[in-house]
Amino acid sequence: MTEPRPRPPVDDAELLVRAQRIAGRSVVQVAERFGLPVPPNLRANKGWLGQLVEYALGASAASRAEPDFPHLGIELKTVPVDSMARPRESTYVCVAPLDGGLASTWEESWCRRKLDRVLFLPVVGDGPLATRVLGAALLWAPSEEERGRLQADWEEITERVVRGDLEGLDARVGEILQLRPKGATARDTTWTLDADAQWVQTMPRGFYLRRAFTAGLLQRAFGVASMS
DNA sequence: ACTTGATCATAC
DNA sequence: GTATGATCAAGT
């Protein structure tokens, strides 16, 4: 008994109901519902889990530079967590335009659009993929303060890119948003303007949310009160 | 332990 | 190559 691919949810409520339906279930349970085989691990297929959840919740399949649910303005992110809902990894946001960028302001950046509203779907466990369990979803939107911090980080990083200062721009820049390599290998290249305004090849990079930041979000939503 | 830098699969 | 989905693995 396998179900067909769900259509896109019509509103927030329908999306949330679908998320609740898979919460508490294992990866193999969700996959079997749609007749999808579960790979033994994610090593050779790192995006598989994210794609399974997209499928189950009715996100569009195509790879496009817009949120997973364009009509709702919601981006979907799975996040691997331990039993205390602490993330094991940072969260990829989007690629960073290094070509001098037409998107020169935070307001019109892909980054802001992706982070406007995010449905975080925790996946609990680090054992065999099939046995990991989907957690309760968190529909998050940045607070006033968080938006300010995201914008400040984005602007600092973008300023350096525009100045052609990629050498001094590593993953240490940014309090909650950071820039890291994003390609198949370190030999992958894209074009950028260096400090002398010359076109040079460099590694493609992407924006990521630091682990400590997403940890804070999940802790506030799901965490138990701390003694300290 | 944690972060930074490197890597894997796939669609177009 | 550029974008999507991310995790792996070396470095500190």
XYZ file of C-alpha atoms in Angstrom, chain A residues 72-183:
112
model
C 3.653 29.816 1.402
C 7.064 31.451 1.519
C 8.377 28.550 3.571
C 11.753 26.862 3.248
C 12.126 23.285 4.491
C 15.263 22.161 6.325
C 15.932 18.800 7.862
C 18.418 18.977 10.701
C 20.205 15.966 12.200
C 19.975 16.095 15.985
C 20.856 13.990 19.026
C 18.340 12.862 21.646
C 18.550 16.276 23.310
C 17.563 18.019 20.079
C 21.080 19.393 19.635
C 22.051 19.697 15.957
C 24.980 17.608 14.743
C 25.620 19.835 11.734
C 25.358 23.382 10.477
C 22.487 24.209 8.134
C 23.051 25.058 4.495
C 21.094 28.091 3.316
C 21.979 28.927 -0.273
C 24.840 29.584 -2.634
C 26.632 32.908 -2.373
C 26.827 34.924 -5.606
C 30.514 35.749 -6.077
C 30.202 37.400 -9.456
C 29.794 40.928 -8.216
C 26.226 40.179 -7.411
C 23.165 41.896 -8.692
C 21.561 41.043 -5.380
C 23.360 43.816 -3.594
C 21.033 44.328 -0.656
C 19.953 42.088 2.171
C 16.290 42.679 1.367
C 16.582 41.260 -2.122
C 19.125 38.556 -1.296
C 18.362 34.870 -1.751
C 19.579 34.424 1.754
C 16.876 36.628 3.305
C 14.179 35.068 1.182
C 15.198 31.577 2.216
C 15.277 32.540 5.875
C 12.030 34.507 5.948
C 10.182 31.448 7.237
C 11.769 28.029 7.754
C 10.184 24.724 8.703
C 12.903 22.899 10.648
C 12.372 19.145 10.716
C 14.698 17.494 13.265
C 15.817 13.940 12.547
C 16.874 12.162 15.714
C 19.722 9.687 15.919
C 23.047 8.941 14.306
C 22.658 5.187 13.926
C 21.487 3.296 10.831
C 19.619 5.685 8.564
C 16.431 3.613 8.445
C 16.067 3.707 12.231
C 16.372 7.441 12.703
C 13.189 9.126 13.875
C 11.553 12.280 12.581
C 10.898 14.852 15.248
C 8.288 17.558 15.728
C 8.582 20.329 13.167
C 9.338 23.915 14.106
C 7.964 26.675 11.901
C 10.385 29.488 12.556
C 10.642 33.092 11.459
C 13.538 35.278 12.596
C 12.777 37.722 15.379
C 13.590 41.389 15.001
C 16.893 40.794 16.745
C 17.720 37.704 14.708
C 16.953 39.486 11.460
C 19.322 42.261 12.440
C 22.107 39.803 13.222
C 21.525 37.869 10.004
C 21.584 41.070 8.001
C 24.752 42.290 9.698
C 26.529 39.006 9.004
C 25.284 38.905 5.438
C 26.412 42.483 4.839
C 29.856 41.919 6.299
C 30.378 38.815 4.185
C 28.943 40.403 1.061
C 31.069 43.526 1.484
C 34.191 41.412 1.509
C 33.066 39.505 -1.552
C 32.380 42.746 -3.405
C 35.803 44.087 -2.388
C 37.370 40.952 -3.825
C 38.694 40.016 -0.411
C 38.017 36.282 -0.618
C 41.409 35.361 0.846
C 40.534 36.961 4.145
C 36.984 35.645 4.048
C 36.809 32.257 5.698
C 34.230 30.413 7.797
C 35.185 32.372 10.928
C 33.439 35.504 9.680
C 29.859 35.965 10.883
C 28.220 35.329 14.242
C 25.310 33.195 13.105
C 25.716 33.144 9.331
C 28.953 31.956 7.748
C 30.435 31.338 4.304
C 31.872 27.923 3.469
C 32.903 26.001 0.347
C 30.003 24.591 -1.616
C 30.942 22.385 -4.481
